[in-house]
XYZ file of C-alpha atoms in Angstrom:
570
model
C 31.181 -1.065 7.296
C 29.495 2.234 6.440
C 32.523 3.272 4.369
C 32.383 -0.084 2.552
C 28.713 0.427 1.752
C 28.805 4.114 0.825
C 31.593 3.569 -1.683
C 29.329 1.303 -3.701
C 31.071 -2.070 -3.287
C 27.969 -3.621 -1.811
C 25.845 -2.692 -4.851
C 28.509 -4.226 -7.154
C 28.357 -7.487 -5.188
C 24.569 -7.508 -5.473
C 24.794 -6.783 -9.212
C 27.210 -9.696 -9.735
C 25.080 -12.066 -7.626
C 21.810 -11.169 -9.368
C 23.176 -11.134 -12.919
C 24.824 -14.501 -12.263
C 21.394 -15.952 -11.531
C 19.818 -14.431 -14.661
C 22.504 -15.497 -17.103
C 23.064 -18.775 -15.260
C 19.443 -19.554 -16.090
C 20.120 -19.014 -19.794
C 23.141 -21.351 -19.716
C 21.356 -24.050 -17.722
C 18.257 -23.958 -19.916
C 20.385 -23.978 -23.090
C 22.172 -27.048 -21.726
C 18.864 -28.735 -20.872
C 17.481 -27.988 -24.333
C 20.557 -29.528 -25.968
C 19.993 -32.798 -24.117
C 17.485 -35.238 -25.578
C 15.478 -35.539 -22.351
C 11.801 -35.518 -21.581
C 10.900 -32.132 -20.107
C 8.984 -32.459 -16.819
C 7.121 -29.330 -15.724
C 4.931 -29.315 -12.571
C 1.459 -27.965 -13.292
C 1.776 -25.286 -10.618
C 4.913 -23.982 -12.388
C 2.913 -23.538 -15.599
C 0.303 -21.454 -13.718
C 3.067 -19.403 -12.047
C 4.787 -18.677 -15.366
C 1.492 -17.629 -17.002
C 0.694 -15.401 -13.988
C 4.056 -13.608 -14.056
C 4.019 -13.125 -17.839
C 0.528 -11.649 -17.503
C 1.874 -9.210 -14.864
C 4.813 -8.277 -17.112
C 2.446 -7.562 -20.008
C 0.340 -5.245 -17.808
C 3.540 -3.650 -16.496
C 4.922 -2.893 -19.975
C 1.681 -1.410 -21.335
C 0.824 0.508 -18.133
C 1.800 4.052 -17.108
C 3.856 2.949 -14.066
C 6.498 0.873 -15.905
C 9.491 3.000 -14.812
C 8.858 2.868 -11.043
C 11.970 1.765 -9.197
C 10.279 -0.409 -6.604
C 7.970 -2.395 -8.923
C 6.750 -5.673 -7.419
C 6.412 -7.108 -10.963
C 10.171 -6.905 -11.528
C 10.751 -8.591 -8.164
C 8.388 -11.444 -9.054
C 9.991 -11.861 -12.485
C 13.460 -12.057 -10.964
C 12.231 -14.471 -8.271
C 10.815 -16.782 -10.958
C 14.222 -16.882 -12.678
C 15.879 -17.676 -9.345
C 13.300 -20.401 -8.610
C 13.680 -22.164 -11.979
C 17.493 -21.967 -11.827
C 17.744 -23.344 -8.302
C 15.227 -26.098 -9.013
C 17.098 -27.187 -12.142
C 20.370 -27.324 -10.196
C 18.753 -29.262 -7.334
C 17.102 -31.686 -9.761
C 20.266 -32.517 -11.685
C 23.148 -32.078 -9.254
C 21.960 -31.361 -5.731
C 21.855 -33.435 -2.576
C 18.532 -32.695 -0.875
C 19.789 -32.921 2.714
C 22.836 -30.726 1.990
C 20.701 -28.151 0.196
C 18.258 -28.025 3.107
C 21.118 -27.272 5.477
C 22.243 -24.538 3.102
C 18.683 -23.155 3.221
C 18.730 -23.121 7.038
C 22.076 -21.298 6.907
C 20.641 -18.758 4.416
C 17.653 -18.120 6.712
C 19.955 -17.528 9.684
C 22.316 -15.231 7.701
C 19.400 -13.283 6.241
C 17.923 -12.900 9.738
C 21.239 -11.542 11.059
C 21.398 -9.010 8.217
C 17.818 -7.860 8.848
C 18.283 -7.539 12.629
C 21.605 -5.760 12.026
C 19.831 -3.147 9.924
C 17.132 -2.683 12.556
C 19.710 -1.987 15.266
C 21.962 0.009 12.873
C 25.153 -2.059 13.079
C 24.695 -3.111 9.420
C 23.739 -0.327 6.952
C 20.579 -0.576 4.853
C 20.809 -2.370 1.513
C 22.969 -5.263 2.733
C 20.334 -8.003 2.485
C 21.796 -11.259 1.190
C 18.974 -11.775 -1.335
C 17.978 -8.181 -2.041
C 18.395 -6.362 -5.359
C 18.395 -3.071 -3.491
C 17.077 -1.874 -0.159
C 15.867 -3.464 3.035
C 12.522 -4.165 4.646
C 12.550 -0.769 6.321
C 9.895 -1.862 8.815
C 10.143 -4.187 11.857
C 6.779 -5.730 10.920
C 8.284 -7.257 7.783
C 11.264 -8.535 9.748
C 9.104 -10.216 12.370
C 6.952 -11.924 9.718
C 10.012 -13.098 7.783
C 11.546 -14.696 10.870
C 8.187 -16.220 11.901
C 7.650 -17.817 8.452
C 11.217 -19.166 8.426
C 10.621 -20.730 11.848
C 7.416 -22.401 10.582
C 9.552 -24.039 7.882
C 12.021 -25.244 10.519
C 9.279 -26.478 12.877
C 7.352 -28.272 10.118
C 10.608 -30.044 9.115
C 11.643 -30.546 12.740
C 12.130 -34.326 12.634
C 13.982 -34.240 9.325
C 16.356 -31.385 10.164
C 16.888 -31.851 13.925
C 19.288 -34.794 13.870
C 20.681 -33.938 17.296
C 19.590 -32.410 20.599
C 21.656 -29.324 19.748
C 19.499 -28.555 16.686
C 16.275 -29.170 18.614
C 17.313 -26.692 21.300
C 18.479 -24.242 18.593
C 15.045 -24.307 16.924
C 13.299 -23.762 20.267
C 15.586 -20.815 21.091
C 14.880 -19.298 17.640
C 11.139 -19.602 18.283
C 11.439 -17.947 21.704
C 13.565 -15.183 20.201
C 10.956 -14.623 17.465
C 8.152 -14.400 20.054
C 10.138 -11.904 22.143
C 10.953 -9.818 19.048
C 7.302 -9.812 17.922
C 6.158 -8.719 21.386
C 8.752 -5.919 21.358
C 7.604 -4.514 17.984
C 3.929 -5.504 18.617
C 3.697 -7.432 15.333
C 0.258 -9.037 15.280
C 0.908 -11.088 12.145
C 4.258 -12.244 13.501
C 2.684 -13.340 16.796
C -0.107 -15.107 14.885
C 2.480 -17.057 12.892
C 4.415 -17.818 16.094
C 1.241 -19.246 17.614
C 0.740 -21.334 14.455
C 4.314 -22.650 14.736
C 3.672 -23.772 18.329
C 0.407 -25.438 17.281
C 2.114 -27.222 14.348
C 4.808 -28.469 16.728
C 2.208 -30.032 19.043
C 0.174 -31.455 16.135
C 3.313 -33.218 14.902
C 4.321 -34.210 18.414
C 1.005 -35.876 19.239
C 0.664 -37.449 15.776
C -2.533 -35.715 14.671
C -2.414 -37.089 11.113
C -5.941 -36.414 9.867
C -5.684 -33.503 7.384
C -9.319 -32.314 7.881
C -8.851 -32.328 11.667
C -5.558 -30.442 11.381
C -7.156 -27.886 9.060
C -10.091 -27.325 11.455
C -7.828 -26.947 14.488
C -5.486 -24.552 12.644
C -8.385 -22.479 11.232
C -10.188 -22.083 14.586
C -6.894 -21.322 16.326
C -5.961 -18.623 13.761
C -9.393 -16.979 14.036
C -9.282 -16.822 17.858
C -5.641 -15.657 17.877
C -6.355 -12.923 15.330
C -9.345 -11.670 17.305
C -7.219 -11.462 20.466
C -4.201 -9.877 18.726
C -6.309 -7.176 17.038
C -6.884 -5.703 20.515
C -3.130 -4.938 20.804
C -3.338 -1.970 18.390
C -7.012 -1.069 18.044
C -6.529 2.151 16.043
C -4.142 0.431 13.656
C -6.602 -2.441 13.148
C -9.437 0.001 12.425
C -7.150 1.927 10.061
C -6.382 -1.197 8.054
C -10.065 -2.077 7.856
C -10.667 1.456 6.525
C -7.951 0.947 3.870
C -9.335 -2.453 2.839
C -12.893 -1.107 2.640
C -11.858 1.756 0.338
C -9.689 -0.599 -1.737
C -12.683 -2.869 -2.373
C -14.761 0.130 -3.472
C -12.034 1.089 -5.985
C -11.777 -2.482 -7.306
C -15.349 -2.254 -8.564
C -14.292 0.491 -11.005
C -11.950 -1.845 -12.927
C -13.013 -5.338 -12.010
C -11.661 -7.567 -14.771
C -8.160 -6.298 -15.679
C -7.424 -3.945 -12.764
C -6.004 -0.422 -12.599
C -2.483 -1.324 -13.732
C 0.516 -2.800 -11.934
C 2.054 -0.624 -9.184
C -0.907 1.761 -9.413
C -2.328 1.190 -5.927
C -0.565 3.886 -3.912
C -1.145 6.748 -6.328
C -4.755 5.781 -7.136
C -5.733 5.127 -3.517
C -4.250 8.352 -2.123
C -5.800 10.491 -4.851
C -9.168 8.842 -4.154
C -8.702 9.373 -0.393
C -8.050 13.074 -1.005
C -11.209 13.399 -3.141
C -13.220 11.454 -0.538
C -12.364 13.834 2.318
C -12.478 16.946 0.100
C -16.112 16.107 -0.748
C -16.980 16.200 2.976
C -17.986 12.536 3.177
C -15.468 11.398 5.787
C -16.356 11.048 9.458
C -14.147 12.434 12.257
C -13.031 8.903 13.131
C -12.062 8.191 9.514
C -10.093 11.443 9.390
C -8.079 10.353 12.426
C -7.493 6.886 10.936
C -6.471 8.109 7.465
C -2.766 7.996 6.597
C -0.522 7.974 3.542
C -1.067 4.457 2.193
C 1.400 2.596 -0.044
C -0.015 -0.944 0.328
C -3.520 -2.308 1.006
C -2.163 -4.656 3.750
C -3.543 -7.602 1.799
C -1.808 -9.137 -1.218
C -5.033 -10.618 -2.599
C -6.654 -7.171 -2.663
C -3.497 -5.662 -4.194
C -3.420 -8.239 -6.998
C -7.156 -7.812 -7.616
C -6.867 -4.000 -7.565
C -3.864 -3.822 -9.915
C -4.306 -6.864 -12.200
C -8.040 -7.500 -11.979
C -10.003 -10.679 -11.532
C -7.819 -12.408 -14.152
C -4.673 -11.917 -12.048
C -6.393 -12.928 -8.813
C -7.755 -16.160 -10.352
C -4.294 -17.067 -11.688
C -2.742 -16.460 -8.249
C -5.388 -18.570 -6.476
C -5.044 -21.337 -9.091
C -1.287 -21.414 -8.477
C -1.694 -21.997 -4.755
C -4.514 -24.521 -5.312
C -2.288 -26.569 -7.643
C 0.666 -26.129 -5.305
C -1.169 -27.310 -2.194
C -3.461 -29.927 -3.733
C -1.104 -31.592 -6.163
C 2.294 -30.963 -4.720
C 1.875 -31.162 -0.974
C -0.832 -33.751 -0.495
C 0.235 -36.445 -2.965
C 3.777 -36.974 -1.730
C 5.182 -37.472 1.748
C 8.346 -35.499 0.938
C 6.218 -32.417 0.386
C 3.597 -32.984 3.092
C 5.535 -31.181 5.845
C 5.776 -27.965 3.826
C 2.063 -27.419 3.354
C 2.260 -25.499 6.656
C 5.040 -23.366 5.201
C 2.884 -22.529 2.144
C -0.160 -21.881 4.381
C 1.938 -19.521 6.538
C 2.601 -17.487 3.388
C -1.098 -17.480 2.548
C -1.871 -16.211 6.077
C 0.841 -13.513 5.953
C -0.447 -12.345 2.548
C -3.748 -11.464 4.240
C -2.049 -8.769 6.351
C 1.103 -7.542 4.600
C 2.778 -6.834 1.246
C 4.519 -10.219 1.031
C 4.686 -10.381 -2.784
C 6.404 -6.983 -2.881
C 9.487 -7.960 -0.852
C 12.345 -10.013 -2.304
C 13.457 -11.769 0.902
C 9.972 -13.308 1.296
C 9.916 -14.394 -2.347
C 13.412 -15.873 -2.172
C 12.601 -17.789 1.003
C 9.362 -19.123 -0.507
C 10.861 -20.181 -3.834
C 13.982 -21.648 -2.211
C 11.854 -24.004 -0.117
C 9.753 -24.974 -3.159
C 12.794 -25.493 -5.384
C 14.480 -27.777 -2.870
C 11.304 -29.802 -2.373
C 10.405 -30.301 -6.041
C 13.402 -32.410 -7.006
C 11.455 -35.626 -7.604
C 10.049 -36.434 -11.052
C 6.997 -38.212 -9.610
C 5.157 -34.944 -8.874
C 2.068 -34.609 -11.136
C 3.478 -32.740 -14.102
C 3.368 -32.171 -17.831
C 5.736 -34.471 -19.751
C 7.056 -32.859 -22.947
C 9.209 -34.676 -25.482
C 8.509 -32.767 -28.747
C 11.132 -30.172 -29.640
C 8.664 -27.452 -30.616
C 6.947 -27.627 -27.202
C 10.358 -27.385 -25.554
C 11.077 -24.257 -27.617
C 7.725 -22.755 -26.590
C 8.706 -23.328 -22.921
C 12.425 -22.434 -23.002
C 12.445 -19.342 -25.252
C 10.093 -17.176 -23.085
C 12.044 -18.131 -19.932
C 15.331 -17.180 -21.580
C 13.765 -13.910 -22.782
C 12.568 -13.271 -19.234
C 16.122 -13.884 -17.971
C 17.487 -11.270 -20.388
C 14.685 -8.855 -19.423
C 15.374 -9.347 -15.688
C 19.128 -8.996 -16.209
C 18.618 -5.708 -18.061
C 16.340 -4.355 -15.310
C 18.798 -5.405 -12.594
C 21.625 -3.612 -14.423
C 19.380 -0.548 -14.824
C 18.713 -0.619 -11.078
C 22.443 -0.701 -10.423
C 23.048 2.308 -12.728
C 20.107 4.132 -11.095
C 21.494 3.442 -7.602
C 24.996 4.590 -8.580
C 23.693 7.827 -10.106
C 21.538 8.480 -7.044
C 24.498 7.809 -4.736
C 26.655 10.275 -6.680
C 23.876 12.896 -6.679
C 23.182 12.515 -2.943
C 26.876 12.914 -2.131
C 27.214 16.040 -4.267
C 24.030 17.551 -2.794
C 25.474 17.089 0.714
C 28.490 19.144 -0.438
C 26.142 21.862 -1.823
C 27.326 21.113 -5.350
C 23.791 21.276 -6.720
C 24.569 21.797 -10.416
C 26.451 18.473 -10.605
C 23.964 16.671 -8.348
C 21.152 17.764 -10.723
C 23.077 16.153 -13.598
C 23.204 12.785 -11.788
C 19.595 13.002 -10.570
C 18.555 13.604 -14.192
C 20.482 10.497 -15.287
C 18.820 8.474 -12.505
C 15.280 9.635 -13.318
C 15.811 8.816 -17.003
C 16.010 5.157 -15.915
C 13.634 4.872 -12.948
C 11.732 7.167 -10.611
C 11.212 6.717 -6.889
C 9.530 8.904 -4.305
C 12.844 9.675 -2.616
C 14.617 10.640 -5.849
C 11.721 12.826 -7.050
C 11.855 14.823 -3.796
C 15.662 15.011 -3.768
C 15.812 16.128 -7.422
C 13.171 18.828 -6.862
C 14.998 20.119 -3.752
C 18.304 20.202 -5.660
C 16.636 22.203 -8.438
C 15.168 24.566 -5.829
C 18.555 25.061 -4.148
C 20.087 25.753 -7.565
C 17.465 28.430 -8.273
C 15.510 26.422 -10.890
C 12.187 26.688 -9.047
C 10.006 26.723 -12.178
C 11.604 23.547 -13.527
C 11.289 21.916 -10.076
C 7.540 22.686 -10.111
C 7.169 21.278 -13.623
C 9.100 18.109 -12.706
C 7.012 17.484 -9.576
C 3.715 18.021 -11.395
C 4.763 15.648 -14.203
C 5.476 12.889 -11.672
C 2.488 13.488 -9.400
C 0.433 10.773 -11.095
C 3.157 8.194 -10.442
C 3.717 9.115 -6.786
C 0.730 11.008 -5.442
C 2.108 11.657 -1.974
C 1.502 14.408 0.626
C 5.259 15.099 0.690
C 5.232 16.005 -2.992
C 2.059 18.077 -2.570
C 3.601 20.026 0.321
C 6.838 20.492 -1.631
C 4.844 21.860 -4.574
C 3.076 24.243 -2.182
C 6.438 25.374 -0.785
C 7.808 26.070 -4.267
C 4.751 28.101 -5.259
C 5.047 29.968 -1.922
C 8.628 30.949 -2.782
C 7.334 32.236 -6.120
C 4.701 34.248 -4.156
C 1.949 32.451 -6.066
C -0.194 32.032 -2.970
C -3.355 30.689 -4.642
C -1.472 27.772 -6.233
C 0.398 27.241 -2.975
C -2.890 27.001 -1.034
C -4.292 24.588 -3.632
C -1.552 22.017 -3.038
C -1.487 22.510 0.735
C -5.242 21.843 0.838
C -4.759 18.753 -1.324
C -2.147 17.502 1.169
C -4.530 18.237 4.048
C -7.412 16.306 2.487
C -5.038 13.425 1.777
C -4.001 13.397 5.468
C -6.731 15.150 7.502
C -5.231 14.148 10.857
C -1.796 15.651 10.179
C -0.870 19.126 11.401
C 1.810 20.076 8.852
C -0.446 20.892 5.844
C -2.676 23.110 8.021
C 0.394 24.827 9.488
C 1.562 25.580 5.934
C -1.903 26.943 5.036
C -1.862 29.181 8.125
C 1.523 30.636 7.085
C 0.138 31.484 3.628
C -2.894 33.101 5.301
C -0.631 35.276 7.461
C 1.141 36.592 4.359
C -1.818 36.822 1.977
C -5.191 36.955 3.795
C -6.868 39.606 5.901
C -6.231 39.628 9.629
C -9.654 38.488 10.903
C -9.850 35.511 8.503
C -6.327 34.466 9.436
C -6.955 34.713 13.194
C -10.156 32.642 12.926
C -8.324 29.920 10.993
C -5.334 29.844 13.381
C -7.658 29.783 16.404
C -9.438 26.754 14.933
C -6.078 25.169 14.184
C -4.800 25.555 17.754
C -7.793 23.602 19.079
C -7.826 20.940 16.351
C -7.663 17.311 17.433
C -4.718 15.651 15.730
C -3.445 12.085 15.635
C -0.075 12.603 17.356
C 0.667 15.744 19.388
C 4.437 15.555 18.910
C 7.116 18.122 19.925
C 7.358 19.224 16.275
C 3.645 20.101 16.337
C 4.172 22.224 19.454
C 7.055 24.037 17.702
C 4.849 24.748 14.671
C 2.131 26.163 16.933
C 4.658 28.406 18.679
C 5.968 29.626 15.314
C 2.435 30.563 14.205
C 1.904 32.520 17.432
C 5.218 34.307 16.863
C 4.278 35.171 13.257
C 0.934 36.534 14.464
C 2.653 38.735 17.087
C 5.175 39.986 14.524
C 2.385 40.771 12.055
C 0.474 42.700 14.736
C 3.623 44.609 15.713
C 4.337 45.561 12.080
C 0.691 46.622 11.641
C 0.877 48.890 14.727
C 4.148 50.429 13.519
C 2.630 51.150 10.098
C -0.471 52.653 11.758
C 1.624 54.918 14.022
C 3.630 56.133 11.006
C 0.406 56.979 9.139
C -0.970 58.831 12.177
């Protein structure tokens, strides 16, 4: 399996699957346009399309448009998938058959995710993923929990036999056990909601206001209890959310730009601690942050109040018009609400499997023309609707192909770097970074340049990309490169920046102490190292103990060399 993956066949399968969806959309919409039919567009779809086109506009005019892992590109591709699947289901599909196919997709996707967690399936083999996996058990637990809420809320419709009923119950028990194992608070909260929904359906609690009250009170109590499981983590997320809100105020209406959160937040966190404003507790809680752990805050931060209002309007139209007016859709309001709950605690909109699951359920439940919609018969209005969607399909197809070329170049470069063939690996890293940049590729490219002796160019490359990925790893790597050049002042500058970004981590201070040993006077160095040995850090790991022992060794060696020099002089 690893050989199959490493030789690139998996990425070719993904490319074929994803491009088929993009260009299938063009063919289907061209066919629909050629037919003299009234175009029926649900109002929530109009809001969704406006929202995603607004994100694409911000993405194209912003400074972060060539980031590999852009959530805007994932949303754009998911919209194409959603419209294609819905058109197929509306014209050709059998609803019951398609729902069974959805259940099968959920199960297969779950197997792939669990396989990656336990390392018997290599990363990148997600059924619905353009490239990469969740990379975190928290995402996996939430994905499974949301899928189970869909199954539980459609229990009577899908469970035609005792076998299926027992299967659903076993899946729920498995999800609870998995969430307890990885201590996923959001996953356990969604599991508790699934159990509550099951009993509400079982005992025929039909009043929507009563159901909403029961579910709301239950979620609040469950969340309060679950937050005790990982107190430091809960306080850390509150710290992140608090600082995110303070940054939102600086660009309230149109945001800071798509995919700008990580770089902007971490730079601000560094400046916050460098100014001396942080408390000791905040220093222990601070970490390298890539997401605000709340999709509503992320959208507000990056796209402003305009983007947040569009997102809220979409869910309002979706829930109010399309799940309360029709019995077919009534069961899936819990599924939509489970997404709204998960978005309060994780980066749901930034992960393709979540988006595919969400839009698959919506597509297969919007196949009836009686949903409140816009009815369009004039040709020019059809053109206004179809042409942007087709353009979006071409745009998404191009980006997916670019991702494939980027991945192939990176794979070639990584393989050559492992063989110490750095000159050729630099060539492929350069080709990859001309298309997209990612944190991993920036570091790998800089290290390849360093190993090839091009330290000055490696420094220039890292500094040019620091605004896109302002990470402590890149800051430390810059410090290391300046250290090799014996430019100790610049080296200290970047090590201190890394320290103020992550005050609770030992590595930046260890690097600073090494520079002090080589460049500062003895008394100043000994005072700093003495303070460092007694510093309270977040995790006192074996690697920290090794770093402390190395500093002691370097001190002893320095003292020995000093004594030898003194004896020679005497």
